[in-house]
Coordinates of C-alpha atoms and ligand atoms in Angstrom, one line a residue:
X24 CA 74.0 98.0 131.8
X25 CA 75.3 100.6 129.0
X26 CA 76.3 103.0 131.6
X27 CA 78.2 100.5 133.2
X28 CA 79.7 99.2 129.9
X29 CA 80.4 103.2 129.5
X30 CA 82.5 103.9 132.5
X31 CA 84.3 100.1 132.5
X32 CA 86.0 100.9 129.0
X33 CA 86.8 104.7 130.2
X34 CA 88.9 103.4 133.0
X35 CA 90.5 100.8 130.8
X36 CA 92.0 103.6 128.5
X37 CA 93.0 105.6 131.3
X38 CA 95.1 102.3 132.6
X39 CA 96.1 101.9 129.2
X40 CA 97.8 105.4 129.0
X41 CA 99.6 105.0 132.5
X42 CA 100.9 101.2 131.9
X43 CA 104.2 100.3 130.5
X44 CA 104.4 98.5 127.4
X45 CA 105.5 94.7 127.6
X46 CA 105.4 92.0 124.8
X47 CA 101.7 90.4 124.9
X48 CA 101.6 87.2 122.0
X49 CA 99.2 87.7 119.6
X50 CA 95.9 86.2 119.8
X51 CA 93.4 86.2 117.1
X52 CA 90.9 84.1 119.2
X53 CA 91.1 87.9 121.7
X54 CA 90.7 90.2 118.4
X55 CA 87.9 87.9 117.2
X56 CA 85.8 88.9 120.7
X57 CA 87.3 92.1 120.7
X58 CA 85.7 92.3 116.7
X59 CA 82.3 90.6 118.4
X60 CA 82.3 93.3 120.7
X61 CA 82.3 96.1 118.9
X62 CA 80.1 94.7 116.4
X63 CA 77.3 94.4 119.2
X64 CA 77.7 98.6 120.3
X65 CA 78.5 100.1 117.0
X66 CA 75.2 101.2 116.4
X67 CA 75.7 103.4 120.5
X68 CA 77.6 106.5 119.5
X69 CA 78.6 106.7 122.9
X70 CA 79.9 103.3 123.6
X71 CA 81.6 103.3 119.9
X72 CA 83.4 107.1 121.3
X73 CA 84.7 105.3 124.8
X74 CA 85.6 101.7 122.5
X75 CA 87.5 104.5 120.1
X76 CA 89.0 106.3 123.0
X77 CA 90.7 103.5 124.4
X78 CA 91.7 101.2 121.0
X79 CA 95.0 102.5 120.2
X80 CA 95.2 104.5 116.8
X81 CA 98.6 104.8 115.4
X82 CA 99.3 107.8 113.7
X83 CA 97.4 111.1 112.7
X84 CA 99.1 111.8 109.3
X85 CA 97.8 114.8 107.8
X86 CA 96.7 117.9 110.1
X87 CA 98.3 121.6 110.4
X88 CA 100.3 122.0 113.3
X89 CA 98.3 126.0 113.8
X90 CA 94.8 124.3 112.9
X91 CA 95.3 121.8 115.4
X92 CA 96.1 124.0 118.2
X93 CA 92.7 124.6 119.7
X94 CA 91.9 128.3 120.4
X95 CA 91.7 128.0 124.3
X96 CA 95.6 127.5 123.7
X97 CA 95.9 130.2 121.6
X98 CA 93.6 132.3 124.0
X99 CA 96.4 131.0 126.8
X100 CA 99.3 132.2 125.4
X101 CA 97.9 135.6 124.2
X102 CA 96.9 135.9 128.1
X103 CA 100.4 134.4 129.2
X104 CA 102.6 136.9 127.2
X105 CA 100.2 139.7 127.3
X106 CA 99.1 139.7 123.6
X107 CA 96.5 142.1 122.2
X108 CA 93.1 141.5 120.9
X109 CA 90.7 143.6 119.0
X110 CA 87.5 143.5 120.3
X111 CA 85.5 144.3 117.5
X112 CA 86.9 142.3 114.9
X113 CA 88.6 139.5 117.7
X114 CA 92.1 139.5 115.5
X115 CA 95.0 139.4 117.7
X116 CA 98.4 140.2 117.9
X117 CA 101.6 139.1 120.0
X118 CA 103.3 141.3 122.4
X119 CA 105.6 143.5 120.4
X120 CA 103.7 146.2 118.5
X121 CA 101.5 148.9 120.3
X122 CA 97.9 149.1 119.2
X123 CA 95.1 151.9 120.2
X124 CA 91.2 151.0 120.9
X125 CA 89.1 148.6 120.3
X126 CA 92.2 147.0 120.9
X127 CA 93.1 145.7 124.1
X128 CA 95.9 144.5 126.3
X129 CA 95.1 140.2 127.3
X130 CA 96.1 141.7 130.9
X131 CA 93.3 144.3 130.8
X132 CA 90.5 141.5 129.8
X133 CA 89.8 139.7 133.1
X134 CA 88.5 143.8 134.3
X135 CA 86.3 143.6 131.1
X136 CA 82.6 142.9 132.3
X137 CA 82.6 141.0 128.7
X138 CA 85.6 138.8 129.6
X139 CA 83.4 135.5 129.1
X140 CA 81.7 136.8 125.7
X141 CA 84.9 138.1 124.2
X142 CA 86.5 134.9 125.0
X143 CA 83.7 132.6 123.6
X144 CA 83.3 135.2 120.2
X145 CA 87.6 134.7 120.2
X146 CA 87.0 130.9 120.0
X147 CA 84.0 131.3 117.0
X148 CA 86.3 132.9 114.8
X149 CA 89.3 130.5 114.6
X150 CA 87.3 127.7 114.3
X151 CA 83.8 126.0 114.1
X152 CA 81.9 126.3 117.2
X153 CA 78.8 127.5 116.9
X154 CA 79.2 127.9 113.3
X155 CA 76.6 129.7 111.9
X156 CA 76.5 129.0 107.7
X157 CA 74.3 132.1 106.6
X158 CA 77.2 134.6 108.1
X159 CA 79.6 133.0 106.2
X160 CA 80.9 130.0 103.8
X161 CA 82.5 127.0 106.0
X162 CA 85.0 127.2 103.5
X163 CA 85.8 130.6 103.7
X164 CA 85.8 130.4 107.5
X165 CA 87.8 127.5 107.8
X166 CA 90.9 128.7 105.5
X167 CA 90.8 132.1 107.0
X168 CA 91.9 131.1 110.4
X169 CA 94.5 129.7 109.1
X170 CA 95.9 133.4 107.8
X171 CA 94.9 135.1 111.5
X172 CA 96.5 132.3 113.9
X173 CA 99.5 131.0 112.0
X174 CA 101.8 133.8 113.2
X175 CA 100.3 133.1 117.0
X176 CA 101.0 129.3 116.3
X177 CA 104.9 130.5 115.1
X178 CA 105.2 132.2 118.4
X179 CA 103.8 129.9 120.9
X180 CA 104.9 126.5 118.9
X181 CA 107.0 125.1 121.7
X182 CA 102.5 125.3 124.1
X183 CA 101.0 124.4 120.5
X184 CA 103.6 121.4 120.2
X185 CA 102.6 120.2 124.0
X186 CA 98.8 120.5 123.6
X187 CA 99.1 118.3 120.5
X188 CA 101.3 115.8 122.3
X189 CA 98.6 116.1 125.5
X190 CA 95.8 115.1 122.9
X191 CA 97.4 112.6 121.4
X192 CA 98.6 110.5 124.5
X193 CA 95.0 111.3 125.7
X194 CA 93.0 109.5 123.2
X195 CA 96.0 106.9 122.5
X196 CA 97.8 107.7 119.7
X197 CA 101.0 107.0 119.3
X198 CA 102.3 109.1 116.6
X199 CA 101.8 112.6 114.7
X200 CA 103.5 113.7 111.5
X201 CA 102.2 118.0 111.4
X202 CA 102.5 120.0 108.6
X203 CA 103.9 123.9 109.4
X204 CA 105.6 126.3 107.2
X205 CA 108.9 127.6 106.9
X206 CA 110.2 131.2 106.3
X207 CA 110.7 131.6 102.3
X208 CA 114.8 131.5 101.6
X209 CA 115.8 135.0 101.6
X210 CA 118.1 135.0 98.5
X211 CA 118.7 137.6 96.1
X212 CA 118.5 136.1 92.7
X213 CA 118.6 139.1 89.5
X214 CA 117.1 137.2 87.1
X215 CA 114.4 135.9 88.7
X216 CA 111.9 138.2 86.9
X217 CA 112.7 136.6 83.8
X218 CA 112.6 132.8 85.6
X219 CA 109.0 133.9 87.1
X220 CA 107.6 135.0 83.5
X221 CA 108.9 132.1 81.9
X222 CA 107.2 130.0 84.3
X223 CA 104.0 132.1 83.9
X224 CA 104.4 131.5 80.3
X225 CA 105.6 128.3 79.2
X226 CA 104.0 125.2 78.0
X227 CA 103.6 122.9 80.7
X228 CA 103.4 120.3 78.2
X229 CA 106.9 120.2 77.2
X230 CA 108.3 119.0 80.7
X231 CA 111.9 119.5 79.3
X232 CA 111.8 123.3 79.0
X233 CA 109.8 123.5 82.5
X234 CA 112.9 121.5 84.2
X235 CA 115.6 123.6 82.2
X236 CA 113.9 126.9 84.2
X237 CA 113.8 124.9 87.6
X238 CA 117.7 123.5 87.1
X239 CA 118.5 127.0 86.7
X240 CA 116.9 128.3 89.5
X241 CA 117.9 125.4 91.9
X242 CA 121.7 125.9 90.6
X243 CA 121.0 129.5 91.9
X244 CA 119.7 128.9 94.9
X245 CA 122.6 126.6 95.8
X246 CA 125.0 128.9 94.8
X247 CA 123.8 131.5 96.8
X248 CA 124.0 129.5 100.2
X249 CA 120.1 127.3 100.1
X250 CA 122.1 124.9 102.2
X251 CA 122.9 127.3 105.0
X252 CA 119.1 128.4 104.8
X253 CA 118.3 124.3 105.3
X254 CA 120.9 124.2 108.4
X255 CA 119.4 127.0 110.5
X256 CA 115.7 126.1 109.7
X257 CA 116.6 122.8 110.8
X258 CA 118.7 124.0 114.0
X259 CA 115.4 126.3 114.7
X260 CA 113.0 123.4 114.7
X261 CA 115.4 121.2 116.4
X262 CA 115.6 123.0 119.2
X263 CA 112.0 124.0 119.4
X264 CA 111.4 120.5 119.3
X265 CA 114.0 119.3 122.3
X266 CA 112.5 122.5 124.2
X267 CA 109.0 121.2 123.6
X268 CA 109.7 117.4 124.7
X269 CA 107.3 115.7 123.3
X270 CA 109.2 112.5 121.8
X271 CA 109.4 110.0 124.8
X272 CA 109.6 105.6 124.6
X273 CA 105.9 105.4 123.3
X274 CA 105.1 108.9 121.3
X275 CA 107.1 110.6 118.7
X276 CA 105.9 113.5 116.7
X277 CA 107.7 114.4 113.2
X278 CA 107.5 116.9 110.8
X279 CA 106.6 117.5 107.5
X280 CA 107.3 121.4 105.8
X281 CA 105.0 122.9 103.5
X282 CA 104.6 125.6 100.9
X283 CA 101.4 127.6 99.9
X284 CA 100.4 126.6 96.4
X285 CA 98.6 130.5 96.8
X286 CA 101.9 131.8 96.4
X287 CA 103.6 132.6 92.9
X288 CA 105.9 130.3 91.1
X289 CA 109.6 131.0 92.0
X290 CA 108.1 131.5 95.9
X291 CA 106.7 128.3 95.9
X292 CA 109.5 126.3 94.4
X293 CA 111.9 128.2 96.5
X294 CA 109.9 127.1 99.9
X295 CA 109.6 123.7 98.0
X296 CA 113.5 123.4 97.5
X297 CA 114.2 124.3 101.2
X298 CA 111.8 121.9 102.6
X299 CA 113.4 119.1 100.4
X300 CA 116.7 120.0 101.1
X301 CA 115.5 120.2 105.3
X302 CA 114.2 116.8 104.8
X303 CA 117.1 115.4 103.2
X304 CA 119.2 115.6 105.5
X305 CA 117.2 115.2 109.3
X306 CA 114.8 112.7 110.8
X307 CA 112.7 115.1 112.3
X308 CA 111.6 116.6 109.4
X309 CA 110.3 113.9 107.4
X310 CA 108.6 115.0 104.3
X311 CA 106.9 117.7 102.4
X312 CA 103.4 118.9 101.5
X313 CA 101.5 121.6 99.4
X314 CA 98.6 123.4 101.3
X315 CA 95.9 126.1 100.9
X316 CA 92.4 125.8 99.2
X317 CA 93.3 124.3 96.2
X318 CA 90.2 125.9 94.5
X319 CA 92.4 128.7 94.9
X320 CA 92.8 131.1 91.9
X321 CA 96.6 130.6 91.3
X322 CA 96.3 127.0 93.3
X323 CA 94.0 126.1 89.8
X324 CA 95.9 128.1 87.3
X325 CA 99.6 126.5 88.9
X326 CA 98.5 123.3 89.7
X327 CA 100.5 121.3 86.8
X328 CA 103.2 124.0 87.0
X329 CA 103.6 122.8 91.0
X330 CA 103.3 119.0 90.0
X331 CA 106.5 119.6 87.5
X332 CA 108.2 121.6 90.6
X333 CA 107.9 118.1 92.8
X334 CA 108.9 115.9 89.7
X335 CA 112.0 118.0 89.6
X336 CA 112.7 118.0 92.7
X337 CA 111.9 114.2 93.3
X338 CA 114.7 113.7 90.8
X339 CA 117.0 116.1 91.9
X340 CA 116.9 114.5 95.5
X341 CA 117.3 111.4 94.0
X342 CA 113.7 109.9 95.1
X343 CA 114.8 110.4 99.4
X344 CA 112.2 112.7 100.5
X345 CA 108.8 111.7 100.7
X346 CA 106.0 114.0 100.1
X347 CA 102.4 114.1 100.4
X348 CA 100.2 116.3 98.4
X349 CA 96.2 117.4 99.5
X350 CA 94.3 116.3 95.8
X351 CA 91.2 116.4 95.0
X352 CA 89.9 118.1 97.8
X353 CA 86.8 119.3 95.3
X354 CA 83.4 118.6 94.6
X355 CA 81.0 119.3 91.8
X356 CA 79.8 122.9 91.9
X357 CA 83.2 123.8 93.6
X358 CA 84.6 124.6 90.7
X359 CA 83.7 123.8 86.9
X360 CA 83.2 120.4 86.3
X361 CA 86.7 119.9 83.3
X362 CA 88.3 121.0 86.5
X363 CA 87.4 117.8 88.3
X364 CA 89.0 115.4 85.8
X365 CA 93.0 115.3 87.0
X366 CA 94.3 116.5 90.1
X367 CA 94.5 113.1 91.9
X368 CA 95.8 111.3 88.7
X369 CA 98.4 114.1 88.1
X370 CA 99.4 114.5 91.8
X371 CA 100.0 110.4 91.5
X372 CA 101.4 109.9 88.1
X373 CA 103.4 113.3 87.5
X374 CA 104.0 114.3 90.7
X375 CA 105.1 111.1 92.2
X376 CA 103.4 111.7 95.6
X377 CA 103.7 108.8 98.3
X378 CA 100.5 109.5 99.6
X379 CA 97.4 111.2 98.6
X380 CA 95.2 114.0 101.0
X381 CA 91.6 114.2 100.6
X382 CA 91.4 112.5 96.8
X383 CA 87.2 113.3 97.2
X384 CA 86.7 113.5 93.8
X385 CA 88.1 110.7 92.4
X386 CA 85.1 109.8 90.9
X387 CA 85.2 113.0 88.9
X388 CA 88.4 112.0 87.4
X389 CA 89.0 111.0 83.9
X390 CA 91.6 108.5 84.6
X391 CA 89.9 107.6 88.1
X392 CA 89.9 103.6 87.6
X393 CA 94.0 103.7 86.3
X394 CA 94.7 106.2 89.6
X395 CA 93.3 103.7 91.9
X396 CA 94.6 100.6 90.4
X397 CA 98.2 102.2 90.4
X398 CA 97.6 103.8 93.8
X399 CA 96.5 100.1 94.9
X400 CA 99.6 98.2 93.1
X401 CA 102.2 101.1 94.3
X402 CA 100.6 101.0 98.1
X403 CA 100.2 105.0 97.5
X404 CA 97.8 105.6 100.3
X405 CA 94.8 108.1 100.9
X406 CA 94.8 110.5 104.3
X407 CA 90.8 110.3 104.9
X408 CA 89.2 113.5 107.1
X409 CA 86.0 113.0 107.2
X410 CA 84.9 115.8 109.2
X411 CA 87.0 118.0 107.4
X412 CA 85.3 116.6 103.6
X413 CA 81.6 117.4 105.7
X414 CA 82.7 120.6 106.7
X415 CA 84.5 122.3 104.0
X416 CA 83.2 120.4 101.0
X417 CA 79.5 119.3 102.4
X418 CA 80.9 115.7 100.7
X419 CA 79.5 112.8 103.6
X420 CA 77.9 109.7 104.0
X421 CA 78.0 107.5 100.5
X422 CA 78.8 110.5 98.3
X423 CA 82.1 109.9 100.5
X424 CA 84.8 107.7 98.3
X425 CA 86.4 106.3 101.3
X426 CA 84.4 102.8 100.2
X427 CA 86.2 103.2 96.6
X428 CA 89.3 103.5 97.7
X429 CA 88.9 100.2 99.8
X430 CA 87.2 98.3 97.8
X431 CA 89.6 99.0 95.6
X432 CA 92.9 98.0 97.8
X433 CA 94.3 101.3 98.0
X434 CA 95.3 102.0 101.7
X435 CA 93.5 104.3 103.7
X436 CA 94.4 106.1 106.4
X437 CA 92.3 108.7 108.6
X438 CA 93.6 111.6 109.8
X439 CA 91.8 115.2 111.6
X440 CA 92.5 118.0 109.6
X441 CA 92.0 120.0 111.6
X442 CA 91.4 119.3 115.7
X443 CA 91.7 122.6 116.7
X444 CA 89.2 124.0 113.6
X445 CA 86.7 122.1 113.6
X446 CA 86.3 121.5 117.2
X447 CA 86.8 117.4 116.7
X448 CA 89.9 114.8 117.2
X449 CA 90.9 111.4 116.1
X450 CA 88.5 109.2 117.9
X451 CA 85.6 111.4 116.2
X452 CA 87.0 110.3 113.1
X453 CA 87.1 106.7 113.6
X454 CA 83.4 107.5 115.8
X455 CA 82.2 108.5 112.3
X456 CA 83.7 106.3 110.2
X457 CA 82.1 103.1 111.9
X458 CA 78.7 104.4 112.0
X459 CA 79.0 105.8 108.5
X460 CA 80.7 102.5 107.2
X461 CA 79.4 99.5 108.5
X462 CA 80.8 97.2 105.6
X463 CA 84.3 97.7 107.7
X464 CA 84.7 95.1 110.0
X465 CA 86.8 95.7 113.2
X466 CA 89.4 93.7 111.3
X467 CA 89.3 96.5 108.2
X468 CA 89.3 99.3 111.1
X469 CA 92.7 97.8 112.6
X470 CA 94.3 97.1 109.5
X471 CA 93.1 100.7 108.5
X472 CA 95.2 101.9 112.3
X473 CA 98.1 99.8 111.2
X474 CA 98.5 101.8 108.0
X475 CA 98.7 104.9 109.6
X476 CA 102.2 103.7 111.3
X477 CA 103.1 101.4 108.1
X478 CA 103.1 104.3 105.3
X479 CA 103.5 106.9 108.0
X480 CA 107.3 109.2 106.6
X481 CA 108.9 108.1 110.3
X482 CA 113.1 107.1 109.5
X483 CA 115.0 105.2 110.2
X484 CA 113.5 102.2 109.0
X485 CA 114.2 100.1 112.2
X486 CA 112.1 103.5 114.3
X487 CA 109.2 102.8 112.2
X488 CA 109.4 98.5 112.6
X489 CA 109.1 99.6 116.9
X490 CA 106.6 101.6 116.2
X491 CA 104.8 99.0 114.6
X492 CA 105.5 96.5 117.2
X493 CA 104.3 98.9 120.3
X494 CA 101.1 99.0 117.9
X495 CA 100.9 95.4 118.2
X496 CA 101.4 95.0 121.6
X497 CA 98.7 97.9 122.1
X498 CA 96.1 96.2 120.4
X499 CA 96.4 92.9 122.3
X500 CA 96.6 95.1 126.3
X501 CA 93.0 96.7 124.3
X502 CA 91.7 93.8 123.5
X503 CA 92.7 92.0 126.8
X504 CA 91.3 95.1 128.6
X505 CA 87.6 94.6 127.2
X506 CA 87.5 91.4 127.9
X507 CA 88.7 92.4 131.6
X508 CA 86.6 94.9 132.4
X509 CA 83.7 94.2 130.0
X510 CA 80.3 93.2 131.7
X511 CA 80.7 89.3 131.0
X512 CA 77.4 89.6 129.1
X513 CA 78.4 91.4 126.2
X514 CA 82.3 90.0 126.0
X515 CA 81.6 86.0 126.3
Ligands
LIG628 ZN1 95.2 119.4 104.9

């Protein structure tokens, strides 16, 4: 009966995904069996994966566009622009520069009796297959394939963009905001040695004299034509993004531009300054982030100095571009435990951020209860990633604060970061968070969906109410769709 159960629901997400959308009137009666339903088959891993398959799933707000591409795509366009690969090491390159042995041409492989190893060693080192923890840390592997596929990503963004989209549509979701990188502003400024020690040496308790440096170096950058660095970043991603054709009547895919938090002070600010002034004037590009390993030597040693940079830029842009900043993504024996005690309640209360990534160890945090209550009033919601928290930080299971935040009304959202990395996607998330979590209702799970389109960065305003209403119409076709091809014994 569960195999029948199995293949019933498959073929009601693949209808789903072909379908056009019409208005279907809400009906709580339908979402009350639907709620039954899952209730009976939550404890089945594999009937939760095809119920999570098909249930529509909003948005996936916080990945990296080059960690979600998954290496069989990078592998593809190596081998469709005749890319290089060394095959001791397994780095890579892109067409342009000559290389000598171990290296070899991608059109030289499929003559190389070790075509399927090479391949299958290729895909172990950009992400987690086969992971084997005693050659390396998980942390260290997963941040490093960030540094050896993010040029590759850069090159072949326009497949990357189109596998991401194929995913997405896939496992119905109906929206993806990615996080990528932008060139740093190329501007000649001579006294920026004496900006970058200041910075370096200043007390970032007095705000005042931090914000007199940044003014300076913002009046700078404008003066020395930041604006015209905005306008062809944003022509560039434009186009890559029409090329790509991804946005169609029920998927759109947006953009949010990051800086390293690795990188030092006047680089970061600069990348932090284009990005805002990118997203300030475009739709497409929607917000702004802060990535790498925040346990990161400078990332620890800048962090307040990087919280100031996005309170002066918050007020400089007059409060228009929204920004998300990864927080917390620590645990106890990560790092010191004093260094536990603020970066969620800084990232919230200095910072200003509109939503939170990771926030794991909020319970670690001085001011934890005051961050969630204000997080809670202010709708300031948390990106979840579960396999991401188990891989990285070895944080699962009840030492997870997913619970705290929603017991404490803060909204949650769950999100991948990575796909491509760790070998997963969306409905794994949602696979794990039901089994893990079963105080959430099905209720909780779709208000949980319903956030991720609600506090998603989409503009205009009246984009993001559609959105929300395709959502709705979604959920009743699921729920109408169990019940139609459910067994009659399990749907009554
Ligand atoms: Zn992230």
């Amino acid at each position: 009966m569960k195999k029948k159960t199995l293949q019933t629901i498959a073929v009601a997400a693949g209808v789903a995904g072909l379908m056009a959308l019409s208005p279907v009137p809400e009906d709580k009666d339908l979402s009350r069996r639907a709620g039954d339903y899952f209730e009976q088959i939550r404890r089945d891993p594999l009937l939760l994966t095809a119920f999570f398959t098909a249930m529509p799933k909003g948005g996936d707000l916080h990945h990296h566009f080059s960690g979600s591409m998954y290496g069989e795509t990078y592998w593809q366009i190596l081998a469709d622009h005749n890319g290089w690969i060394n095959t001791s090491t397994m780095d890579v390159d892109t067409p342009g520069t000559e290389h000598a042995l171990p290296w070899k041409r991608f059109a030289a492989l499929p003559r190389d009796a070790r075509f399927d190893s090479l391949k299958q060693a290729f895909l172990r080192s950009v992400s987690a297959k086969d992971y084997e923890a005693s050659l390396r840390p998980s942390d260290e592997h997963f941040f490093a394939t960030f540094g050896k596929m993010s040029f590759v990503a850069s090159f072949g963004m326009e497949e990357g963009l189109r596998e991401l989209k194929q995913r997405a549509v896939s496992e119905n979701v109906q929206y993806i905001e990615t996080q990528t990188g932008q060139p740093d502003m190329r501007i000649d400024q001579p006294e920026s040695a004496d900006w970058e020690k200041s910075l370096t040496g200043v007390s970032l308790k007095d705000s005042l004299v931090v914000f007199g440096i940044l003014d300076k170096v913002r009046d700078s950058l404008l003066a020395h034509g930041a604006v015209h660095w905005a306008d062809s970043c944003r022509r560039r991603m434009a186009e890559i993004h029409r090329n790509a054709n991804v946005d169609d009547s029920t998927f759109i895919l947006r953009y949010q531009l990051s800086a390293s938090r690795a990188g030092a002070p006047l680089s970061v600010y600069r990348r932090l300054m284009l990005a805002f002034e990118v997203a300030s004037r475009d739709s497409l590009v929607v917000g702004v982030n802060l990535v790498s390993r925040e346990d990161g030597e400078v990332s620890m040693r800048d962090y307040q100095l990087h919280m100031l940079m996005f309170a002066h830029l918050d007020r400089n842009y007059h409060g228009r571009v929204p920004y998300s900043l990864h927080a917390g993504e620590l645990t106890a024996g990560m790092v010191r435990p004093e260094q536990l005690r603020s970066h969620i309640t800084e990232a919230v209360m200095v910072a200003g951020a509109r939503r939170i990534g990771h926030g794991v160890d909020i319970a670690y945090e001085s001011a934890w209860k005051t961050v969630l209550d204000h997080m809670a009033r202010k709708k300031i919601p948390v990106e979840i990633n579960l396999s991401s928290n188990e891989f990285i930080l070895k944080v699962q299971n009840e030492l997870h604060p997913v619970l705290l935040y929603f017991t404490h009304k803060v909204p949650v959202v769950i999100s991948t970061d990575d796909a491509g990395v760790l070998r997963t996607d969306l409905t794994r998330q949602y696979v794990l968070l039901a089994t893990r979590y079963p105080s959430l209702r099905y209720a909780d799970i779709r208000q949980i969906v319903s956030n991720s389109i609600r506090y998603s960065f989409i503009r205009p305003a009246a984009l993001k109410e559609e959105k929300l209403r395709q959502l709705d119409i979604a959920f009743a076709r699921f729920e109408q769709q169990l019940l139609r091809y459910g067994t009659g014994k399990v749907i009554r």
